[in-house]
C-alpha cells in the first residue's frame, strides 16, 4: 500500500475563557500568526478549509490533508497559536463525505 493522503481535523478552543472578546496584544499577535499559517497551508494545497463558530466562546476547526498521524500532528503543532498556547487543540482523523462541488 503506497503513501496515501488522508484528511484530518484539528479542533481548537481558546485557552483563556473570554479571550476572543478581550484579547491581549500578545494574543492578537498569535491570532494573526495563526491566520497567516492557515493561509500558507492553503497555498501549499494542504488546507481544505478552516473557520470558527460565531459565539462568545468559539470553537475552531481546520480540515487538512496529511499522509499519516505524525505528519498531521506536526502540522497542527506548528500552528503558532497552538505552539504559543493561545488555543488548545485536539487532532482527529476525518473524511469529508459530502461537499459542494468547489470543495471536492
PDB file of N, CA and C in Angstrom:
ATOM      1  N   UNK A   1       0.842  -1.174   0.000  1.00  0.00           N
ATOM      2  CA  UNK A   1       0.000   0.000   0.000  1.00  0.00           C
ATOM      3  C   UNK A   1       0.889   1.240   0.000  1.00  0.00           C
ATOM      4  N   UNK A   2       0.689   2.130  -0.959  1.00  0.00           N
ATOM      5  CA  UNK A   2       1.517   3.314  -1.088  1.00  0.00           C
ATOM      6  C   UNK A   2       1.137   4.401  -0.099  1.00  0.00           C
ATOM      7  N   UNK A   3       1.878   5.493  -0.161  1.00  0.00           N
ATOM      8  CA  UNK A   3       1.637   6.632   0.709  1.00  0.00           C
ATOM      9  C   UNK A   3       0.387   7.361   0.215  1.00  0.00           C
ATOM     10  N   UNK A   4      -0.698   7.281   0.958  1.00  0.00           N
ATOM     11  CA  UNK A   4      -1.931   7.940   0.557  1.00  0.00           C
ATOM     12  C   UNK A   4      -2.204   9.116   1.475  1.00  0.00           C
ATOM     13  N   UNK A   5      -2.821  10.126   0.925  1.00  0.00           N
ATOM     14  CA  UNK A   5      -3.165  11.298   1.708  1.00  0.00           C
ATOM     15  C   UNK A   5      -4.519  11.081   2.349  1.00  0.00           C
ATOM     16  N   UNK A   6      -4.592  11.365   3.633  1.00  0.00           N
ATOM     17  CA  UNK A   6      -5.837  11.282   4.376  1.00  0.00           C
ATOM     18  C   UNK A   6      -6.204  12.670   4.864  1.00  0.00           C
ATOM     19  N   UNK A   7      -7.435  12.797   5.263  1.00  0.00           N
ATOM     20  CA  UNK A   7      -7.873  14.064   5.839  1.00  0.00           C
ATOM     21  C   UNK A   7      -7.843  13.971   7.357  1.00  0.00           C
ATOM     22  N   UNK A   8      -7.608  15.119   7.961  1.00  0.00           N
ATOM     23  CA  UNK A   8      -7.530  15.266   9.406  1.00  0.00           C
ATOM     24  C   UNK A   8      -8.250  16.543   9.785  1.00  0.00           C
ATOM     25  N   UNK A   9      -8.686  16.604  11.016  1.00  0.00           N
ATOM     26  CA  UNK A   9      -9.284  17.826  11.526  1.00  0.00           C
ATOM     27  C   UNK A   9      -8.639  18.129  12.870  1.00  0.00           C
ATOM     28  N   UNK A  10      -8.301  19.402  13.054  1.00  0.00           N
ATOM     29  CA  UNK A  10      -7.973  19.775  14.421  1.00  0.00           C
ATOM     30  C   UNK A  10      -8.976  20.803  14.888  1.00  0.00           C
ATOM     31  N   UNK A  11      -9.387  20.576  16.113  1.00  0.00           N
ATOM     32  CA  UNK A  11     -10.396  21.399  16.768  1.00  0.00           C
ATOM     33  C   UNK A  11      -9.674  22.260  17.778  1.00  0.00           C
ATOM     34  N   UNK A  12      -9.974  23.553  17.770  1.00  0.00           N
ATOM     35  CA  UNK A  12      -9.312  24.456  18.707  1.00  0.00           C
ATOM     36  C   UNK A  12     -10.336  25.226  19.530  1.00  0.00           C
ATOM     37  N   UNK A  13      -9.948  25.502  20.742  1.00  0.00           N
ATOM     38  CA  UNK A  13     -10.719  26.361  21.641  1.00  0.00           C
ATOM     39  C   UNK A  13      -9.731  27.304  22.319  1.00  0.00           C
ATOM     40  N   UNK A  14     -10.185  28.498  22.669  1.00  0.00           N
ATOM     41  CA  UNK A  14      -9.288  29.417  23.363  1.00  0.00           C
ATOM     42  C   UNK A  14      -8.822  28.830  24.689  1.00  0.00           C
ATOM     43  N   UNK A  15      -7.555  29.005  24.986  1.00  0.00           N
ATOM     44  CA  UNK A  15      -7.006  28.527  26.254  1.00  0.00           C
ATOM     45  C   UNK A  15      -7.491  29.386  27.421  1.00  0.00           C
ATOM     46  N   UNK A  16      -7.819  30.646  27.116  1.00  0.00           N
ATOM     47  CA  UNK A  16      -8.296  31.565  28.162  1.00  0.00           C
ATOM     48  C   UNK A  16      -9.741  31.940  27.863  1.00  0.00           C
ATOM     49  N   UNK A  17     -10.671  31.567  28.736  1.00  0.00           N
ATOM     50  CA  UNK A  17     -12.070  31.972  28.521  1.00  0.00           C
ATOM     51  C   UNK A  17     -12.176  33.486  28.381  1.00  0.00           C
ATOM     52  N   UNK A  18     -13.007  33.933  27.467  1.00  0.00           N
ATOM     53  CA  UNK A  18     -13.195  35.364  27.250  1.00  0.00           C
ATOM     54  C   UNK A  18     -12.169  35.999  26.342  1.00  0.00           C
ATOM     55  N   UNK A  19     -11.165  35.257  25.926  1.00  0.00           N
ATOM     56  CA  UNK A  19     -10.104  35.813  25.094  1.00  0.00           C
ATOM     57  C   UNK A  19     -10.616  36.463  23.822  1.00  0.00           C
ATOM     58  N   UNK A  20     -11.535  35.829  23.067  1.00  0.00           N
ATOM     59  CA  UNK A  20     -11.929  36.462  21.800  1.00  0.00           C
ATOM     60  C   UNK A  20     -12.519  37.866  21.970  1.00  0.00           C
ATOM     61  N   UNK A  21     -13.215  38.115  23.066  1.00  0.00           N
ATOM     62  CA  UNK A  21     -13.840  39.422  23.270  1.00  0.00           C
ATOM     63  C   UNK A  21     -12.858  40.460  23.808  1.00  0.00           C
ATOM     64  N   UNK A  22     -11.810  40.020  24.469  1.00  0.00           N
ATOM     65  CA  UNK A  22     -10.881  40.957  25.117  1.00  0.00           C
ATOM     66  C   UNK A  22      -9.446  40.430  25.046  1.00  0.00           C
ATOM     67  N   UNK A  23      -8.893  40.328  23.821  1.00  0.00           N
ATOM     68  CA  UNK A  23      -7.542  39.758  23.700  1.00  0.00           C
ATOM     69  C   UNK A  23      -6.460  40.741  24.123  1.00  0.00           C
ATOM     70  N   UNK A  24      -5.390  40.176  24.641  1.00  0.00           N
ATOM     71  CA  UNK A  24      -4.209  40.967  24.946  1.00  0.00           C
ATOM     72  C   UNK A  24      -3.455  41.221  23.633  1.00  0.00           C
ATOM     73  N   UNK A  25      -2.522  42.153  23.611  1.00  0.00           N
ATOM     74  CA  UNK A  25      -1.725  42.357  22.392  1.00  0.00           C
ATOM     75  C   UNK A  25      -0.979  41.087  21.961  1.00  0.00           C
ATOM     76  N   UNK A  26      -0.499  40.320  22.919  1.00  0.00           N
ATOM     77  CA  UNK A  26       0.204  39.076  22.591  1.00  0.00           C
ATOM     78  C   UNK A  26      -0.747  38.070  21.942  1.00  0.00           C
ATOM     79  N   UNK A  27      -1.983  38.005  22.455  1.00  0.00           N
ATOM     80  CA  UNK A  27      -2.978  37.099  21.875  1.00  0.00           C
ATOM     81  C   UNK A  27      -3.371  37.527  20.467  1.00  0.00           C
ATOM     82  N   UNK A  28      -3.468  38.825  20.245  1.00  0.00           N
ATOM     83  CA  UNK A  28      -3.766  39.335  18.899  1.00  0.00           C
ATOM     84  C   UNK A  28      -2.658  38.915  17.935  1.00  0.00           C
ATOM     85  N   UNK A  29      -1.413  39.059  18.357  1.00  0.00           N
ATOM     86  CA  UNK A  29      -0.282  38.682  17.502  1.00  0.00           C
ATOM     87  C   UNK A  29      -0.303  37.193  17.182  1.00  0.00           C
ATOM     88  N   UNK A  30      -0.608  36.356  18.172  1.00  0.00           N
ATOM     89  CA  UNK A  30      -0.682  34.907  17.930  1.00  0.00           C
ATOM     90  C   UNK A  30      -1.850  34.568  16.997  1.00  0.00           C
ATOM     91  N   UNK A  31      -2.982  35.246  17.153  1.00  0.00           N
ATOM     92  CA  UNK A  31      -4.130  35.002  16.271  1.00  0.00           C
ATOM     93  C   UNK A  31      -3.795  35.394  14.834  1.00  0.00           C
ATOM     94  N   UNK A  32      -3.079  36.490  14.650  1.00  0.00           N
ATOM     95  CA  UNK A  32      -2.672  36.899  13.306  1.00  0.00           C
ATOM     96  C   UNK A  32      -1.698  35.885  12.700  1.00  0.00           C
ATOM     97  N   UNK A  33      -0.775  35.385  13.499  1.00  0.00           N
ATOM     98  CA  UNK A  33       0.167  34.370  13.016  1.00  0.00           C
ATOM     99  C   UNK A  33      -0.566  33.079  12.678  1.00  0.00           C
ATOM    100  N   UNK A  34      -1.582  32.731  13.461  1.00  0.00           N
ATOM    101  CA  UNK A  34      -2.423  31.557  13.200  1.00  0.00           C
ATOM    102  C   UNK A  34      -3.099  31.692  11.837  1.00  0.00           C
ATOM    103  N   UNK A  35      -3.696  32.849  11.578  1.00  0.00           N
ATOM    104  CA  UNK A  35      -4.370  33.067  10.299  1.00  0.00           C
ATOM    105  C   UNK A  35      -3.378  32.968   9.143  1.00  0.00           C
ATOM    106  N   UNK A  36      -2.223  33.581   9.289  1.00  0.00           N
ATOM    107  CA  UNK A  36      -1.199  33.526   8.246  1.00  0.00           C
ATOM    108  C   UNK A  36      -0.742  32.083   8.001  1.00  0.00           C
ATOM    109  N   UNK A  37      -0.632  31.299   9.058  1.00  0.00           N
ATOM    110  CA  UNK A  37      -0.244  29.893   8.930  1.00  0.00           C
ATOM    111  C   UNK A  37      -1.287  29.120   8.140  1.00  0.00           C
ATOM    112  N   UNK A  38      -2.569  29.352   8.432  1.00  0.00           N
ATOM    113  CA  UNK A  38      -3.629  28.666   7.694  1.00  0.00           C
ATOM    114  C   UNK A  38      -3.618  29.060   6.221  1.00  0.00           C
ATOM    115  N   UNK A  39      -3.390  30.333   5.936  1.00  0.00           N
ATOM    116  CA  UNK A  39      -3.288  30.781   4.542  1.00  0.00           C
ATOM    117  C   UNK A  39      -2.120  30.089   3.849  1.00  0.00           C
ATOM    118  N   UNK A  40      -0.994  29.966   4.541  1.00  0.00           N
ATOM    119  CA  UNK A  40       0.164  29.269   3.981  1.00  0.00           C
ATOM    120  C   UNK A  40      -0.181  27.809   3.668  1.00  0.00           C
ATOM    121  N   UNK A  41      -0.874  27.132   4.590  1.00  0.00           N
ATOM    122  CA  UNK A  41      -1.270  25.743   4.331  1.00  0.00           C
ATOM    123  C   UNK A  41      -2.203  25.653   3.127  1.00  0.00           C
ATOM    124  N   UNK A  42      -3.100  26.614   2.988  1.00  0.00           N
ATOM    125  CA  UNK A  42      -3.993  26.640   1.822  1.00  0.00           C
ATOM    126  C   UNK A  42      -3.191  26.804   0.540  1.00  0.00           C
ATOM    127  N   UNK A  43      -2.258  27.724   0.545  1.00  0.00           N
ATOM    128  CA  UNK A  43      -1.443  27.978  -0.646  1.00  0.00           C
ATOM    129  C   UNK A  43      -0.574  26.778  -1.004  1.00  0.00           C
ATOM    130  N   UNK A  44      -0.203  25.972  -0.016  1.00  0.00           N
ATOM    131  CA  UNK A  44       0.590  24.764  -0.262  1.00  0.00           C
ATOM    132  C   UNK A  44      -0.283  23.581  -0.668  1.00  0.00           C
ATOM    133  N   UNK A  45      -1.615  23.766  -0.716  1.00  0.00           N
ATOM    134  CA  UNK A  45      -2.527  22.707  -1.109  1.00  0.00           C
ATOM    135  C   UNK A  45      -2.817  21.708  -0.003  1.00  0.00           C
ATOM    136  N   UNK A  46      -2.549  22.066   1.246  1.00  0.00           N
ATOM    137  CA  UNK A  46      -2.736  21.171   2.385  1.00  0.00           C
ATOM    138  C   UNK A  46      -4.086  21.411   3.065  1.00  0.00           C
ATOM    139  N   UNK A  47      -4.449  22.666   3.248  1.00  0.00           N
ATOM    140  CA  UNK A  47      -5.676  23.015   3.957  1.00  0.00           C
ATOM    141  C   UNK A  47      -6.892  22.850   3.058  1.00  0.00           C
ATOM    142  N   UNK A  48      -7.915  22.164   3.561  1.00  0.00           N
ATOM    143  CA  UNK A  48      -9.194  22.036   2.861  1.00  0.00           C
ATOM    144  C   UNK A  48     -10.073  23.222   3.222  1.00  0.00           C
ATOM    145  N   UNK A  49     -10.236  23.475   4.516  1.00  0.00           N
ATOM    146  CA  UNK A  49     -10.988  24.640   4.984  1.00  0.00           C
ATOM    147  C   UNK A  49     -10.694  24.861   6.456  1.00  0.00           C
ATOM    148  N   UNK A  50     -10.979  26.067   6.902  1.00  0.00           N
ATOM    149  CA  UNK A  50     -10.820  26.407   8.314  1.00  0.00           C
ATOM    150  C   UNK A  50     -11.844  27.477   8.651  1.00  0.00           C
ATOM    151  N   UNK A  51     -12.249  27.492   9.903  1.00  0.00           N
ATOM    152  CA  UNK A  51     -13.191  28.513  10.348  1.00  0.00           C
ATOM    153  C   UNK A  51     -13.514  28.315  11.810  1.00  0.00           C
ATOM    154  N   UNK A  52     -14.432  29.151  12.305  1.00  0.00           N
ATOM    155  CA  UNK A  52     -14.812  29.067  13.706  1.00  0.00           C
ATOM    156  C   UNK A  52     -16.276  29.414  13.870  1.00  0.00           C
ATOM    157  N   UNK A  53     -16.827  28.947  14.972  1.00  0.00           N
ATOM    158  CA  UNK A  53     -18.191  29.315  15.299  1.00  0.00           C
ATOM    159  C   UNK A  53     -18.223  30.788  15.680  1.00  0.00           C
ATOM    160  N   UNK A  54     -19.369  31.404  15.515  1.00  0.00           N
ATOM    161  CA  UNK A  54     -19.507  32.830  15.789  1.00  0.00           C
ATOM    162  C   UNK A  54     -20.233  33.022  17.119  1.00  0.00           C
ATOM    163  N   UNK A  55     -19.559  32.638  18.190  1.00  0.00           N
ATOM    164  CA  UNK A  55     -20.103  32.695  19.539  1.00  0.00           C
ATOM    165  C   UNK A  55     -19.085  33.346  20.459  1.00  0.00           C
ATOM    166  N   UNK A  56     -19.519  33.686  21.664  1.00  0.00           N
ATOM    167  CA  UNK A  56     -18.600  34.291  22.631  1.00  0.00           C
ATOM    168  C   UNK A  56     -17.445  33.356  22.977  1.00  0.00           C
ATOM    169  N   UNK A  57     -17.720  32.062  23.085  1.00  0.00           N
ATOM    170  CA  UNK A  57     -16.686  31.059  23.334  1.00  0.00           C
ATOM    171  C   UNK A  57     -16.596  30.159  22.103  1.00  0.00           C
ATOM    172  N   UNK A  58     -15.849  30.589  21.097  1.00  0.00           N
ATOM    173  CA  UNK A  58     -15.857  29.884  19.812  1.00  0.00           C
ATOM    174  C   UNK A  58     -15.101  28.554  19.831  1.00  0.00           C
ATOM    175  N   UNK A  59     -15.449  27.738  18.858  1.00  0.00           N
ATOM    176  CA  UNK A  59     -14.746  26.501  18.547  1.00  0.00           C
ATOM    177  C   UNK A  59     -14.280  26.657  17.107  1.00  0.00           C
ATOM    178  N   UNK A  60     -13.012  26.404  16.865  1.00  0.00           N
ATOM    179  CA  UNK A  60     -12.479  26.490  15.515  1.00  0.00           C
ATOM    180  C   UNK A  60     -12.109  25.122  15.002  1.00  0.00           C
ATOM    181  N   UNK A  61     -12.096  24.995  13.674  1.00  0.00           N
ATOM    182  CA  UNK A  61     -11.647  23.752  13.054  1.00  0.00           C
ATOM    183  C   UNK A  61     -10.762  24.076  11.866  1.00  0.00           C
ATOM    184  N   UNK A  62      -9.861  23.159  11.604  1.00  0.00           N
ATOM    185  CA  UNK A  62      -9.066  23.188  10.376  1.00  0.00           C
ATOM    186  C   UNK A  62      -9.095  21.764   9.829  1.00  0.00           C
ATOM    187  N   UNK A  63      -9.558  21.630   8.599  1.00  0.00           N
ATOM    188  CA  UNK A  63      -9.558  20.334   7.922  1.00  0.00           C
ATOM    189  C   UNK A  63      -8.429  20.387   6.901  1.00  0.00           C
ATOM    190  N   UNK A  64      -7.587  19.348   6.918  1.00  0.00           N
ATOM    191  CA  UNK A  64      -6.401  19.392   6.070  1.00  0.00           C
ATOM    192  C   UNK A  64      -5.991  17.986   5.667  1.00  0.00           C
ATOM    193  N   UNK A  65      -5.108  17.913   4.698  1.00  0.00           N
ATOM    194  CA  UNK A  65      -4.589  16.648   4.190  1.00  0.00           C
ATOM    195  C   UNK A  65      -3.213  16.369   4.780  1.00  0.00           C
ATOM    196  N   UNK A  66      -3.006  15.111   5.150  1.00  0.00           N
ATOM    197  CA  UNK A  66      -1.695  14.650   5.605  1.00  0.00           C
ATOM    198  C   UNK A  66      -1.649  13.134   5.421  1.00  0.00           C
ATOM    199  N   UNK A  67      -0.476  12.577   5.130  1.00  0.00           N
ATOM    200  CA  UNK A  67      -0.398  11.139   4.854  1.00  0.00           C
ATOM    201  C   UNK A  67      -0.578  10.246   6.078  1.00  0.00           C
ATOM    202  N   UNK A  68      -0.264  10.773   7.277  1.00  0.00           N
ATOM    203  CA  UNK A  68      -0.351   9.934   8.475  1.00  0.00           C
ATOM    204  C   UNK A  68      -0.449  10.824   9.715  1.00  0.00           C
ATOM    205  N   UNK A  69      -0.661  10.179  10.860  1.00  0.00           N
ATOM    206  CA  UNK A  69      -0.849  10.944  12.092  1.00  0.00           C
ATOM    207  C   UNK A  69       0.385  11.745  12.516  1.00  0.00           C
ATOM    208  N   UNK A  70       1.597  11.205  12.416  1.00  0.00           N
ATOM    209  CA  UNK A  70       2.744  12.036  12.818  1.00  0.00           C
ATOM    210  C   UNK A  70       2.857  13.329  11.998  1.00  0.00           C
ATOM    211  N   UNK A  71       2.609  13.247  10.704  1.00  0.00           N
ATOM    212  CA  UNK A  71       2.665  14.455   9.871  1.00  0.00           C
ATOM    213  C   UNK A  71       1.512  15.389  10.237  1.00  0.00           C
ATOM    214  N   UNK A  72       0.319  14.827  10.430  1.00  0.00           N
ATOM    215  CA  UNK A  72      -0.843  15.643  10.806  1.00  0.00           C
ATOM    216  C   UNK A  72      -0.588  16.348  12.134  1.00  0.00           C
ATOM    217  N   UNK A  73      -0.064  15.621  13.096  1.00  0.00           N
ATOM    218  CA  UNK A  73       0.210  16.210  14.409  1.00  0.00           C
ATOM    219  C   UNK A  73       1.273  17.300  14.298  1.00  0.00           C
ATOM    220  N   UNK A  74       2.285  17.076  13.477  1.00  0.00           N
ATOM    221  CA  UNK A  74       3.328  18.091  13.299  1.00  0.00           C
ATOM    222  C   UNK A  74       2.754  19.359  12.672  1.00  0.00           C
ATOM    223  N   UNK A  75       1.849  19.199  11.702  1.00  0.00           N
ATOM    224  CA  UNK A  75       1.214  20.367  11.088  1.00  0.00           C
ATOM    225  C   UNK A  75       0.372  21.121  12.109  1.00  0.00           C
ATOM    226  N   UNK A  76      -0.386  20.394  12.917  1.00  0.00           N
ATOM    227  CA  UNK A  76      -1.200  21.030  13.951  1.00  0.00           C
ATOM    228  C   UNK A  76      -0.307  21.736  14.971  1.00  0.00           C
ATOM    229  N   UNK A  77       0.713  21.044  15.447  1.00  0.00           N
ATOM    230  CA  UNK A  77       1.585  21.608  16.479  1.00  0.00           C
ATOM    231  C   UNK A  77       2.393  22.805  15.978  1.00  0.00           C
ATOM    232  N   UNK A  78       2.576  22.910  14.662  1.00  0.00           N
ATOM    233  CA  UNK A  78       3.320  24.039  14.090  1.00  0.00           C
ATOM    234  C   UNK A  78       2.472  25.301  13.987  1.00  0.00           C
ATOM    235  N   UNK A  79       1.174  25.182  14.198  1.00  0.00           N
ATOM    236  CA  UNK A  79       0.307  26.368  14.197  1.00  0.00           C
ATOM    237  C   UNK A  79       0.798  27.281  15.324  1.00  0.00           C
ATOM    238  N   UNK A  80       1.172  28.514  15.005  1.00  0.00           N
ATOM    239  CA  UNK A  80       1.739  29.396  16.032  1.00  0.00           C
ATOM    240  C   UNK A  80       0.819  29.627  17.233  1.00  0.00           C
ATOM    241  N   UNK A  81      -0.481  29.616  17.028  1.00  0.00           N
ATOM    242  CA  UNK A  81      -1.409  29.850  18.138  1.00  0.00           C
ATOM    243  C   UNK A  81      -1.511  28.637  19.052  1.00  0.00           C
ATOM    244  N   UNK A  82      -1.256  27.463  18.522  1.00  0.00           N
ATOM    245  CA  UNK A  82      -1.227  26.262  19.351  1.00  0.00           C
ATOM    246  C   UNK A  82       0.119  26.183  20.068  1.00  0.00           C
ATOM    247  N   UNK A  83       1.190  26.363  19.310  1.00  0.00           N
ATOM    248  CA  UNK A  83       2.531  26.341  19.905  1.00  0.00           C
ATOM    249  C   UNK A  83       2.685  27.427  20.963  1.00  0.00           C
ATOM    250  N   UNK A  84       2.023  28.578  20.743  1.00  0.00           N
ATOM    251  CA  UNK A  84       2.132  29.696  21.673  1.00  0.00           C
ATOM    252  C   UNK A  84       1.162  29.647  22.836  1.00  0.00           C
ATOM    253  N   UNK A  85       0.292  28.623  22.878  1.00  0.00           N
ATOM    254  CA  UNK A  85      -0.624  28.464  23.996  1.00  0.00           C
ATOM    255  C   UNK A  85      -1.903  29.274  23.922  1.00  0.00           C
ATOM    256  N   UNK A  86      -2.154  29.936  22.780  1.00  0.00           N
ATOM    257  CA  UNK A  86      -3.397  30.695  22.634  1.00  0.00           C
ATOM    258  C   UNK A  86      -4.606  29.769  22.552  1.00  0.00           C
ATOM    259  N   UNK A  87      -4.435  28.652  21.830  1.00  0.00           N
ATOM    260  CA  UNK A  87      -5.507  27.685  21.653  1.00  0.00           C
ATOM    261  C   UNK A  87      -5.100  26.320  22.188  1.00  0.00           C
ATOM    262  N   UNK A  88      -6.080  25.584  22.672  1.00  0.00           N
ATOM    263  CA  UNK A  88      -5.926  24.178  22.994  1.00  0.00           C
ATOM    264  C   UNK A  88      -6.477  23.407  21.802  1.00  0.00           C
ATOM    265  N   UNK A  89      -5.786  22.352  21.374  1.00  0.00           N
ATOM    266  CA  UNK A  89      -6.177  21.655  20.149  1.00  0.00           C
ATOM    267  C   UNK A  89      -6.257  20.153  20.363  1.00  0.00           C
ATOM    268  N   UNK A  90      -7.166  19.538  19.600  1.00  0.00           N
ATOM    269  CA  UNK A  90      -7.254  18.082  19.537  1.00  0.00           C
ATOM    270  C   UNK A  90      -7.260  17.681  18.069  1.00  0.00           C
ATOM    271  N   UNK A  91      -6.614  16.570  17.774  1.00  0.00           N
ATOM    272  CA  UNK A  91      -6.476  16.067  16.406  1.00  0.00           C
ATOM    273  C   UNK A  91      -7.350  14.836  16.226  1.00  0.00           C
ATOM    274  N   UNK A  92      -8.005  14.753  15.053  1.00  0.00           N
ATOM    275  CA  UNK A  92      -8.882  13.623  14.760  1.00  0.00           C
ATOM    276  C   UNK A  92      -8.752  13.239  13.291  1.00  0.00           C
ATOM    277  N   UNK A  93      -8.735  11.931  12.972  1.00  0.00           N
ATOM    278  CA  UNK A  93      -8.844  11.525  11.572  1.00  0.00           C
ATOM    279  C   UNK A  93     -10.209  11.971  11.069  1.00  0.00           C
ATOM    280  N   UNK A  94     -10.293  12.325   9.810  1.00  0.00           N
ATOM    281  CA  UNK A  94     -11.521  12.911   9.277  1.00  0.00           C
ATOM    282  C   UNK A  94     -11.679  12.516   7.826  1.00  0.00           C
ATOM    283  N   UNK A  95     -12.912  12.549   7.364  1.00  0.00           N
ATOM    284  CA  UNK A  95     -13.176  12.310   5.951  1.00  0.00           C
ATOM    285  C   UNK A  95     -14.399  13.105   5.537  1.00  0.00           C
ATOM    286  N   UNK A  96     -14.226  13.975   4.566  1.00  0.00           N
ATOM    287  CA  UNK A  96     -15.365  14.709   4.028  1.00  0.00           C
ATOM    288  C   UNK A  96     -16.211  13.712   3.253  1.00  0.00           C
ATOM    289  N   UNK A  97     -17.464  13.554   3.648  1.00  0.00           N
ATOM    290  CA  UNK A  97     -18.355  12.599   2.994  1.00  0.00           C
ATOM    291  C   UNK A  97     -19.164  13.258   1.881  1.00  0.00           C
ATOM    292  N   UNK A  98     -19.621  14.472   2.122  1.00  0.00           N
ATOM    293  CA  UNK A  98     -20.416  15.212   1.148  1.00  0.00           C
ATOM    294  C   UNK A  98     -19.959  16.654   1.191  1.00  0.00           C
ATOM    295  N   UNK A  99     -19.738  17.242   0.031  1.00  0.00           N
ATOM    296  CA  UNK A  99     -19.329  18.641  -0.026  1.00  0.00           C
ATOM    297  C   UNK A  99     -19.835  19.247  -1.319  1.00  0.00           C
ATOM    298  N   UNK A 100     -19.971  20.543  -1.321  1.00  0.00           N
ATOM    299  CA  UNK A 100     -20.335  21.186  -2.581  1.00  0.00           C
ATOM    300  C   UNK A 100     -19.185  21.012  -3.559  1.00  0.00           C
ATOM    301  N   UNK A 101     -19.485  21.156  -4.831  1.00  0.00           N
ATOM    302  CA  UNK A 101     -18.500  20.856  -5.878  1.00  0.00           C
ATOM    303  C   UNK A 101     -17.184  21.600  -5.686  1.00  0.00           C
ATOM    304  N   UNK A 102     -17.211  22.823  -5.216  1.00  0.00           N
ATOM    305  CA  UNK A 102     -15.987  23.583  -5.070  1.00  0.00           C
ATOM    306  C   UNK A 102     -15.078  23.028  -3.977  1.00  0.00           C
ATOM    307  N   UNK A 103     -15.586  22.140  -3.117  1.00  0.00           N
ATOM    308  CA  UNK A 103     -14.772  21.551  -2.060  1.00  0.00           C
ATOM    309  C   UNK A 103     -14.332  20.130  -2.372  1.00  0.00           C
ATOM    310  N   UNK A 104     -14.850  19.517  -3.447  1.00  0.00           N
ATOM    311  CA  UNK A 104     -14.492  18.124  -3.686  1.00  0.00           C
ATOM    312  C   UNK A 104     -13.116  17.979  -4.297  1.00  0.00           C
TER     313      UNK A 104
END
